[in-house]
Amino acid sequence: VYNNTIDVDFGRGNIYHYKLGNFFRRISNETEITERDKGHYVYYGKGIRELEGEYPDLYELVSDLNSTVWEGKVIDYKTQKLIAIGITASRADPRATKKQMRSAIEVLGITKDEIVDVLRVVLLTSGMPAFSKSLQILNSVVEAIEEEREDKA
């Protein structure tokens, strides 16, 4: 049962997958998901989710790899997320950059200013095109999140 996964929807339109073993170990003494637990959910795109039923061995492999990577030994999840934003932004990958930024803000409470600091490094290491595109993505993500919050209020 510990290798089974559950789907959790935090009401943001993304489904997060938790391996029950990781989930139970982390919150066995808690009544709610803690900040540390937020780093242990896994969001997969449609392609990976489709593996679960047809190729469970591959799904398990991806799930285990994801858990291993995000359970850093020294660096906390927030720092890892900021690094992921820098990597996707420097590659000028708009889809991945948007997903990383959105989850950073919504799930971890990372601020726009913190992300801009990361983008400063992108400017230095990857140049103006990657920086400019990523800044546009950040502004659109922040605007979308603010509009969603206003709609709920």
Backbone as JSON Lines, residues from 0, in Angstrom:
{"i":0,"aa":"V","n":[0.82,-1.2,0.0],"ca":[0.0,0.0,0.0],"c":[0.87,1.27,0.0]}
{"i":1,"aa":"Y","n":[2.05,1.21,0.56],"ca":[2.91,2.38,0.65],"c":[3.44,2.84,-0.71]}
{"i":2,"aa":"N","n":[3.44,1.95,-1.69],"ca":[3.89,2.34,-3.03],"c":[2.77,2.9,-3.88]}
{"i":3,"aa":"N","n":[1.52,2.8,-3.41],"ca":[0.4,3.38,-4.13],"c":[0.49,4.9,-4.07]}
{"i":4,"aa":"T","n":[-0.17,5.55,-5.0],"ca":[-0.19,7.01,-4.99],"c":[-1.6,7.51,-4.82]}
{"i":5,"aa":"I","n":[-1.7,8.73,-4.31],"ca":[-2.99,9.4,-4.22],"c":[-2.88,10.71,-4.98]}
{"i":6,"aa":"D","n":[-4.0,11.15,-5.51],"ca":[-4.06,12.42,-6.21],"c":[-4.63,13.47,-5.27]}
{"i":7,"aa":"V","n":[-4.0,14.63,-5.23],"ca":[-4.44,15.72,-4.39],"c":[-4.61,16.96,-5.26]}
{"i":8,"aa":"D","n":[-5.73,17.62,-5.11],"ca":[-6.0,18.85,-5.85],"c":[-6.09,19.98,-4.82]}
{"i":9,"aa":"F","n":[-5.15,20.91,-4.88],"ca":[-5.15,22.04,-3.96],"c":[-6.04,23.17,-4.46]}
{"i":10,"aa":"G","n":[-6.85,22.88,-5.48],"ca":[-7.77,23.88,-6.0],"c":[-7.12,24.87,-6.95]}
{"i":11,"aa":"R","n":[-5.99,24.5,-7.51],"ca":[-5.29,25.41,-8.41],"c":[-5.26,24.87,-9.84]}
{"i":12,"aa":"G","n":[-6.0,23.81,-10.1],"ca":[-6.06,23.27,-11.44],"c":[-5.01,22.22,-11.76]}
{"i":13,"aa":"N","n":[-4.09,21.95,-10.84],"ca":[-3.09,20.91,-11.05],"c":[-3.36,19.77,-10.1]}
{"i":14,"aa":"I","n":[-3.14,18.57,-10.57],"ca":[-3.26,17.39,-9.72],"c":[-1.86,17.0,-9.28]}
{"i":15,"aa":"Y","n":[-1.69,16.78,-7.99],"ca":[-0.41,16.4,-7.43],"c":[-0.51,14.95,-6.99]}
{"i":16,"aa":"H","n":[0.54,14.19,-7.24],"ca":[0.58,12.78,-6.87],"c":[1.51,12.61,-5.68]}
{"i":17,"aa":"Y","n":[1.02,11.95,-4.64],"ca":[1.84,11.63,-3.48],"c":[2.01,10.12,-3.43]}
{"i":18,"aa":"K","n":[3.24,9.67,-3.21],"ca":[3.44,8.27,-2.88],"c":[3.02,8.13,-1.42]}
{"i":19,"aa":"L","n":[2.17,7.19,-1.14],"ca":[1.63,7.06,0.21],"c":[2.73,6.85,1.26]}
{"i":20,"aa":"G","n":[3.75,6.08,0.92],"ca":[4.83,5.86,1.88],"c":[5.48,7.17,2.3]}
{"i":21,"aa":"N","n":[5.81,8.02,1.33],"ca":[6.4,9.33,1.65],"c":[5.41,10.2,2.4]}
{"i":22,"aa":"F","n":[4.19,10.18,1.94],"ca":[3.15,11.01,2.54],"c":[2.93,10.63,4.01]}
{"i":23,"aa":"F","n":[2.78,9.33,4.29],"ca":[2.53,8.89,5.66],"c":[3.73,9.13,6.57]}
{"i":24,"aa":"R","n":[4.94,8.89,6.05],"ca":[6.13,9.13,6.87],"c":[6.23,10.59,7.28]}
{"i":25,"aa":"R","n":[5.9,11.49,6.36],"ca":[6.05,12.91,6.62],"c":[5.0,13.48,7.56]}
{"i":26,"aa":"I","n":[3.78,12.96,7.51],"ca":[2.72,13.58,8.28],"c":[2.11,12.65,9.33]}
{"i":27,"aa":"S","n":[2.83,11.63,9.7],"ca":[2.27,10.68,10.65],"c":[1.88,11.33,11.97]}
{"i":28,"aa":"N","n":[2.56,12.4,12.34],"ca":[2.24,13.09,13.59],"c":[1.62,14.46,13.37]}
{"i":29,"aa":"E","n":[1.23,14.74,12.13],"ca":[0.67,16.05,11.79],"c":[-0.8,15.91,11.42]}
{"i":30,"aa":"T","n":[-1.54,17.0,11.56],"ca":[-2.94,16.98,11.15],"c":[-3.14,17.65,9.79]}
{"i":31,"aa":"E","n":[-2.1,18.27,9.28],"ca":[-2.19,18.9,7.97],"c":[-0.84,18.83,7.27]}
{"i":32,"aa":"I","n":[-0.82,19.13,6.01],"ca":[0.42,19.09,5.25],"c":[1.31,20.25,5.7]}
{"i":33,"aa":"T","n":[2.54,19.92,6.04],"ca":[3.48,20.94,6.51],"c":[4.27,21.51,5.35]}
{"i":34,"aa":"E","n":[5.05,22.57,5.6],"ca":[5.89,23.16,4.56],"c":[6.84,22.11,3.99]}
{"i":35,"aa":"R","n":[7.41,21.28,4.83],"ca":[8.34,20.24,4.36],"c":[7.62,19.27,3.44]}
{"i":36,"aa":"D","n":[6.36,18.94,3.75],"ca":[5.61,17.99,2.93],"c":[5.33,18.53,1.54]}
{"i":37,"aa":"K","n":[5.22,19.84,1.4],"ca":[4.9,20.41,0.1],"c":[5.95,20.05,-0.94]}
{"i":38,"aa":"G","n":[7.15,19.76,-0.51],"ca":[8.19,19.36,-1.45],"c":[8.1,17.93,-1.89]}
{"i":39,"aa":"H","n":[7.18,17.18,-1.35],"ca":[7.12,15.75,-1.64],"c":[5.96,15.36,-2.53]}
{"i":40,"aa":"Y","n":[5.2,16.33,-2.98],"ca":[4.19,15.96,-3.96],"c":[4.82,16.05,-5.33]}
{"i":41,"aa":"V","n":[4.23,15.39,-6.26],"ca":[4.78,15.32,-7.6],"c":[3.71,15.72,-8.58]}
{"i":42,"aa":"Y","n":[4.01,16.69,-9.41],"ca":[3.09,17.03,-10.47],"c":[3.65,16.46,-11.76]}
{"i":43,"aa":"Y","n":[2.85,15.65,-12.42],"ca":[3.26,15.07,-13.69],"c":[2.36,15.59,-14.8]}
{"i":44,"aa":"G","n":[2.93,15.78,-15.95],"ca":[2.15,16.1,-17.13],"c":[1.35,14.89,-17.57]}
{"i":45,"aa":"K","n":[0.5,15.09,-18.56],"ca":[-0.38,14.02,-19.03],"c":[0.39,12.78,-19.45]}
{"i":46,"aa":"G","n":[1.52,12.95,-20.11],"ca":[2.28,11.79,-20.61],"c":[2.71,10.85,-19.5]}
{"i":47,"aa":"I","n":[3.19,11.41,-18.4],"ca":[3.64,10.57,-17.3],"c":[2.45,9.94,-16.59]}
{"i":48,"aa":"R","n":[1.38,10.69,-16.42],"ca":[0.19,10.14,-15.77],"c":[-0.37,8.95,-16.55]}
{"i":49,"aa":"E","n":[-0.27,9.01,-17.87],"ca":[-0.78,7.92,-18.69],"c":[0.05,6.65,-18.53]}
{"i":50,"aa":"L","n":[1.32,6.8,-18.13],"ca":[2.16,5.63,-17.88],"c":[1.65,4.78,-16.73]}
{"i":51,"aa":"E","n":[1.04,5.44,-15.75],"ca":[0.67,4.77,-14.51],"c":[-0.14,3.51,-14.75]}
{"i":52,"aa":"G","n":[-1.14,3.58,-15.62],"ca":[-1.97,2.41,-15.86],"c":[-1.35,1.4,-16.81]}
{"i":53,"aa":"E","n":[-0.73,1.91,-17.87],"ca":[-0.23,1.02,-18.92],"c":[1.17,0.47,-18.64]}
{"i":54,"aa":"Y","n":[2.03,1.31,-18.05],"ca":[3.41,0.91,-17.77],"c":[3.77,1.29,-16.33]}
{"i":55,"aa":"P","n":[3.21,0.58,-15.36],"ca":[3.43,0.96,-13.96],"c":[4.9,0.92,-13.54]}
{"i":56,"aa":"D","n":[5.7,0.08,-14.16],"ca":[7.12,0.03,-13.81],"c":[7.83,1.33,-14.19]}
{"i":57,"aa":"L","n":[7.51,1.89,-15.35],"ca":[8.1,3.16,-15.75],"c":[7.58,4.3,-14.88]}
{"i":58,"aa":"Y","n":[6.3,4.26,-14.56],"ca":[5.72,5.29,-13.7],"c":[6.4,5.28,-12.34]}
{"i":59,"aa":"E","n":[6.61,4.1,-11.79],"ca":[7.28,3.96,-10.49],"c":[8.71,4.5,-10.56]}
{"i":60,"aa":"L","n":[9.4,4.22,-11.65],"ca":[10.76,4.7,-11.83],"c":[10.81,6.23,-11.84]}
{"i":61,"aa":"V","n":[9.91,6.84,-12.6],"ca":[9.86,8.31,-12.66],"c":[9.49,8.89,-11.3]}
{"i":62,"aa":"S","n":[8.53,8.27,-10.63],"ca":[8.09,8.74,-9.32],"c":[9.23,8.66,-8.3]}
{"i":63,"aa":"D","n":[9.95,7.55,-8.29],"ca":[11.06,7.39,-7.36],"c":[12.19,8.38,-7.66]}
{"i":64,"aa":"L","n":[12.49,8.57,-8.93],"ca":[13.52,9.53,-9.32],"c":[13.14,10.92,-8.86]}
{"i":65,"aa":"N","n":[11.89,11.3,-9.09],"ca":[11.41,12.61,-8.69],"c":[11.54,12.8,-7.18]}
{"i":66,"aa":"S","n":[11.11,11.8,-6.41],"ca":[11.2,11.89,-4.95],"c":[12.65,12.02,-4.5]}
{"i":67,"aa":"T","n":[13.53,11.26,-5.11],"ca":[14.94,11.3,-4.74],"c":[15.55,12.67,-5.0]}
{"i":68,"aa":"V","n":[15.22,13.24,-6.14],"ca":[15.78,14.55,-6.5],"c":[15.28,15.64,-5.56]}
{"i":69,"aa":"W","n":[13.97,15.68,-5.33],"ca":[13.4,16.78,-4.54],"c":[13.61,16.62,-3.04]}
{"i":70,"aa":"E","n":[14.06,15.46,-2.58],"ca":[14.36,15.28,-1.16],"c":[15.85,15.52,-0.96]}
{"i":71,"aa":"G","n":[16.29,16.74,-1.23],"ca":[17.71,17.09,-1.15],"c":[18.32,16.76,0.2]}
{"i":72,"aa":"K","n":[19.58,16.49,0.18],"ca":[20.31,16.18,1.41],"c":[20.66,17.44,2.19]}
{"i":73,"aa":"V","n":[21.02,18.52,1.5],"ca":[21.47,19.73,2.15],"c":[20.61,20.93,1.76]}
{"i":74,"aa":"I","n":[20.25,21.02,0.49],"ca":[19.52,22.18,0.0],"c":[18.02,21.97,0.2]}
{"i":75,"aa":"D","n":[17.36,22.96,0.76],"ca":[15.93,22.86,1.03],"c":[15.14,22.96,-0.28]}
{"i":76,"aa":"Y","n":[13.88,22.58,-0.22],"ca":[13.02,22.52,-1.4],"c":[12.85,23.88,-2.06]}
{"i":77,"aa":"K","n":[12.73,24.93,-1.27],"ca":[12.56,26.26,-1.83],"c":[13.77,26.64,-2.69]}
{"i":78,"aa":"T","n":[14.96,26.38,-2.2],"ca":[16.16,26.67,-2.97],"c":[16.22,25.82,-4.23]}
{"i":79,"aa":"Q","n":[15.85,24.56,-4.11],"ca":[15.81,23.69,-5.29],"c":[14.83,24.23,-6.32]}
{"i":80,"aa":"K","n":[13.69,24.71,-5.89],"ca":[12.7,25.26,-6.81],"c":[13.25,26.5,-7.51]}
{"i":81,"aa":"L","n":[13.96,27.36,-6.77],"ca":[14.57,28.53,-7.39],"c":[15.63,28.14,-8.42]}
{"i":82,"aa":"I","n":[16.37,27.1,-8.13],"ca":[17.35,26.58,-9.1],"c":[16.63,26.07,-10.34]}
{"i":83,"aa":"A","n":[15.53,25.34,-10.14],"ca":[14.76,24.82,-11.28],"c":[14.23,25.96,-12.15]}
{"i":84,"aa":"I","n":[13.8,27.03,-11.52],"ca":[13.34,28.2,-12.28],"c":[14.5,28.76,-13.11]}
{"i":85,"aa":"G","n":[15.66,28.88,-12.51],"ca":[16.83,29.39,-13.24],"c":[17.21,28.5,-14.42]}
{"i":86,"aa":"I","n":[17.14,27.21,-14.23],"ca":[17.5,26.29,-15.31],"c":[16.5,26.38,-16.46]}
{"i":87,"aa":"T","n":[15.2,26.32,-16.13],"ca":[14.2,26.38,-17.21],"c":[14.21,27.73,-17.9]}
{"i":88,"aa":"A","n":[14.43,28.8,-17.13],"ca":[14.48,30.14,-17.72],"c":[15.7,30.28,-18.62]}
{"i":89,"aa":"S","n":[16.84,29.76,-18.21],"ca":[18.05,29.89,-19.02],"c":[17.94,29.08,-20.3]}
{"i":90,"aa":"R","n":[17.14,28.04,-20.3],"ca":[16.9,27.26,-21.52],"c":[15.84,27.91,-22.4]}
{"i":91,"aa":"A","n":[15.25,28.99,-21.92],"ca":[14.18,29.7,-22.64],"c":[13.05,28.74,-22.98]}
{"i":92,"aa":"D","n":[12.69,27.91,-22.0],"ca":[11.6,26.94,-22.16],"c":[10.35,27.55,-21.51]}
{"i":93,"aa":"P","n":[9.47,28.18,-22.29],"ca":[8.36,28.93,-21.69],"c":[7.38,28.06,-20.91]}
{"i":94,"aa":"R","n":[7.09,26.87,-21.4],"ca":[6.12,26.01,-20.72],"c":[6.66,25.56,-19.34]}
{"i":95,"aa":"A","n":[7.88,25.08,-19.32],"ca":[8.48,24.62,-18.06],"c":[8.71,25.78,-17.1]}
{"i":96,"aa":"T","n":[9.15,26.92,-17.64],"ca":[9.39,28.09,-16.8],"c":[8.1,28.54,-16.13]}
{"i":97,"aa":"K","n":[7.02,28.58,-16.9],"ca":[5.72,28.98,-16.36],"c":[5.27,28.03,-15.26]}
{"i":98,"aa":"K","n":[5.4,26.72,-15.48],"ca":[4.98,25.75,-14.47],"c":[5.81,25.87,-13.2]}
{"i":99,"aa":"Q","n":[7.13,26.04,-13.36],"ca":[7.99,26.17,-12.18],"c":[7.67,27.43,-11.39]}
{"i":100,"aa":"M","n":[7.47,28.53,-12.1],"ca":[7.17,29.8,-11.43],"c":[5.83,29.73,-10.72]}
{"i":101,"aa":"R","n":[4.84,29.19,-11.39],"ca":[3.49,29.13,-10.81],"c":[3.47,28.28,-9.54]}
{"i":102,"aa":"S","n":[4.09,27.12,-9.6],"ca":[4.1,26.28,-8.4],"c":[4.94,26.9,-7.29]}
{"i":103,"aa":"A","n":[6.01,27.59,-7.65],"ca":[6.84,28.25,-6.65],"c":[6.04,29.29,-5.88]}
{"i":104,"aa":"I","n":[5.27,30.08,-6.59],"ca":[4.48,31.14,-5.97],"c":[3.3,30.57,-5.19]}
{"i":105,"aa":"E","n":[2.56,29.67,-5.82],"ca":[1.33,29.17,-5.19],"c":[1.58,28.2,-4.05]}
{"i":106,"aa":"V","n":[2.53,27.31,-4.22],"ca":[2.73,26.25,-3.22],"c":[3.75,26.64,-2.17]}
{"i":107,"aa":"L","n":[4.82,27.28,-2.59],"ca":[5.89,27.6,-1.64],"c":[5.89,29.03,-1.16]}
{"i":108,"aa":"G","n":[5.06,29.88,-1.77],"ca":[5.01,31.27,-1.34],"c":[6.23,32.06,-1.75]}
{"i":109,"aa":"I","n":[6.94,31.6,-2.76],"ca":[8.1,32.32,-3.25],"c":[7.6,33.63,-3.87]}
{"i":110,"aa":"T","n":[8.31,34.71,-3.6],"ca":[7.85,36.02,-4.05],"c":[8.37,36.35,-5.46]}
{"i":111,"aa":"K","n":[7.71,37.3,-6.06],"ca":[8.14,37.79,-7.37],"c":[9.57,38.31,-7.29]}
{"i":112,"aa":"D","n":[9.89,39.03,-6.23],"ca":[11.24,39.58,-6.07],"c":[12.3,38.48,-5.98]}
{"i":113,"aa":"E","n":[11.97,37.38,-5.31],"ca":[12.93,36.27,-5.23],"c":[13.17,35.68,-6.62]}
{"i":114,"aa":"I","n":[12.1,35.56,-7.39],"ca":[12.25,35.02,-8.75],"c":[13.03,36.0,-9.62]}
{"i":115,"aa":"V","n":[12.79,37.29,-9.46],"ca":[13.55,38.28,-10.23],"c":[15.05,38.17,-9.9]}
{"i":116,"aa":"D","n":[15.39,37.9,-8.65],"ca":[16.8,37.7,-8.3],"c":[17.4,36.53,-9.08]}
{"i":117,"aa":"V","n":[16.63,35.47,-9.22],"ca":[17.09,34.32,-10.01],"c":[17.26,34.74,-11.48]}
{"i":118,"aa":"L","n":[16.31,35.52,-11.97],"ca":[16.38,35.95,-13.37],"c":[17.57,36.87,-13.63]}
{"i":119,"aa":"R","n":[18.04,37.56,-12.61],"ca":[19.26,38.37,-12.75],"c":[20.45,37.47,-13.12]}
{"i":120,"aa":"V","n":[20.5,36.31,-12.49],"ca":[21.57,35.36,-12.79],"c":[21.38,34.81,-14.21]}
{"i":121,"aa":"V","n":[20.14,34.58,-14.59],"ca":[19.86,34.14,-15.96],"c":[20.35,35.18,-16.96]}
{"i":122,"aa":"L","n":[20.13,36.44,-16.67],"ca":[20.6,37.52,-17.55],"c":[22.12,37.44,-17.71]}
{"i":123,"aa":"L","n":[22.82,37.26,-16.62],"ca":[24.28,37.2,-16.64],"c":[24.78,35.96,-17.39]}
{"i":124,"aa":"T","n":[24.15,34.82,-17.15],"ca":[24.68,33.57,-17.69],"c":[24.1,33.17,-19.04]}
{"i":125,"aa":"S","n":[22.89,33.62,-19.34],"ca":[22.22,33.16,-20.57],"c":[21.83,34.29,-21.52]}
{"i":126,"aa":"G","n":[21.95,35.51,-21.07],"ca":[21.72,36.64,-21.95],"c":[20.32,37.23,-21.89]}
{"i":127,"aa":"M","n":[20.18,38.33,-22.64],"ca":[18.95,39.11,-22.64],"c":[17.72,38.36,-23.17]}
{"i":128,"aa":"P","n":[17.82,37.57,-24.25],"ca":[16.6,36.91,-24.73],"c":[15.96,35.99,-23.69]}
{"i":129,"aa":"A","n":[16.76,35.17,-23.03],"ca":[16.22,34.27,-22.0],"c":[15.67,35.07,-20.82]}
{"i":130,"aa":"F","n":[16.39,36.11,-20.41],"ca":[15.95,36.96,-19.31],"c":[14.63,37.65,-19.64]}
{"i":131,"aa":"S","n":[14.58,38.27,-20.8],"ca":[13.39,39.02,-21.2],"c":[12.16,38.12,-21.3]}
{"i":132,"aa":"K","n":[12.32,36.98,-21.94],"ca":[11.2,36.04,-22.07],"c":[10.73,35.57,-20.7]}
{"i":133,"aa":"S","n":[11.66,35.26,-19.83],"ca":[11.31,34.76,-18.5],"c":[10.63,35.84,-17.66]}
{"i":134,"aa":"L","n":[11.06,37.07,-17.81],"ca":[10.42,38.18,-17.09],"c":[8.98,38.37,-17.57]}
{"i":135,"aa":"Q","n":[8.76,38.24,-18.86],"ca":[7.39,38.3,-19.4],"c":[6.53,37.18,-18.83]}
{"i":136,"aa":"I","n":[7.1,35.99,-18.76],"ca":[6.37,34.84,-18.2],"c":[6.03,35.1,-16.74]}
{"i":137,"aa":"L","n":[7.01,35.59,-15.98],"ca":[6.77,35.88,-14.56],"c":[5.64,36.88,-14.39]}
{"i":138,"aa":"N","n":[5.67,37.96,-15.16],"ca":[4.61,38.97,-15.05],"c":[3.25,38.39,-15.4]}
{"i":139,"aa":"S","n":[3.19,37.53,-16.42],"ca":[1.9,36.94,-16.79],"c":[1.41,35.96,-15.72]}
{"i":140,"aa":"V","n":[2.33,35.22,-15.11],"ca":[1.96,34.28,-14.04],"c":[1.43,35.04,-12.83]}
{"i":141,"aa":"V","n":[2.14,36.07,-12.42],"ca":[1.71,36.87,-11.26],"c":[0.35,37.51,-11.53]}
{"i":142,"aa":"E","n":[0.17,38.04,-12.71],"ca":[-1.11,38.65,-13.09],"c":[-2.24,37.63,-13.06]}
{"i":143,"aa":"A","n":[-2.0,36.44,-13.59],"ca":[-3.02,35.39,-13.6],"c":[-3.39,34.95,-12.19]}
{"i":144,"aa":"I","n":[-2.4,34.8,-11.34],"ca":[-2.65,34.39,-9.95],"c":[-3.47,35.47,-9.23]}
{"i":145,"aa":"E","n":[-3.11,36.74,-9.43],"ca":[-3.85,37.84,-8.79],"c":[-5.3,37.88,-9.27]}
{"i":146,"aa":"E","n":[-5.51,37.66,-10.56],"ca":[-6.88,37.65,-11.11],"c":[-7.68,36.49,-10.53]}
{"i":147,"aa":"E","n":[-7.06,35.32,-10.4],"ca":[-7.74,34.16,-9.82],"c":[-8.12,34.44,-8.36]}
{"i":148,"aa":"R","n":[-7.24,35.08,-7.63],"ca":[-7.53,35.41,-6.22],"c":[-8.67,36.43,-6.12]}
{"i":149,"aa":"E","n":[-8.69,37.4,-7.04],"ca":[-9.77,38.38,-7.03],"c":[-11.11,37.73,-7.37]}
{"i":150,"aa":"D","n":[-11.08,36.79,-8.31],"ca":[-12.31,36.09,-8.7],"c":[-12.88,35.27,-7.54]}
{"i":151,"aa":"K","n":[-11.99,34.72,-6.7],"ca":[-12.44,33.91,-5.56],"c":[-12.96,34.77,-4.43]}
{"i":152,"aa":"A","n":[-12.51,36.03,-4.36],"ca":[-12.89,36.91,-3.25],"c":[-14.28,37.47,-3.4]}
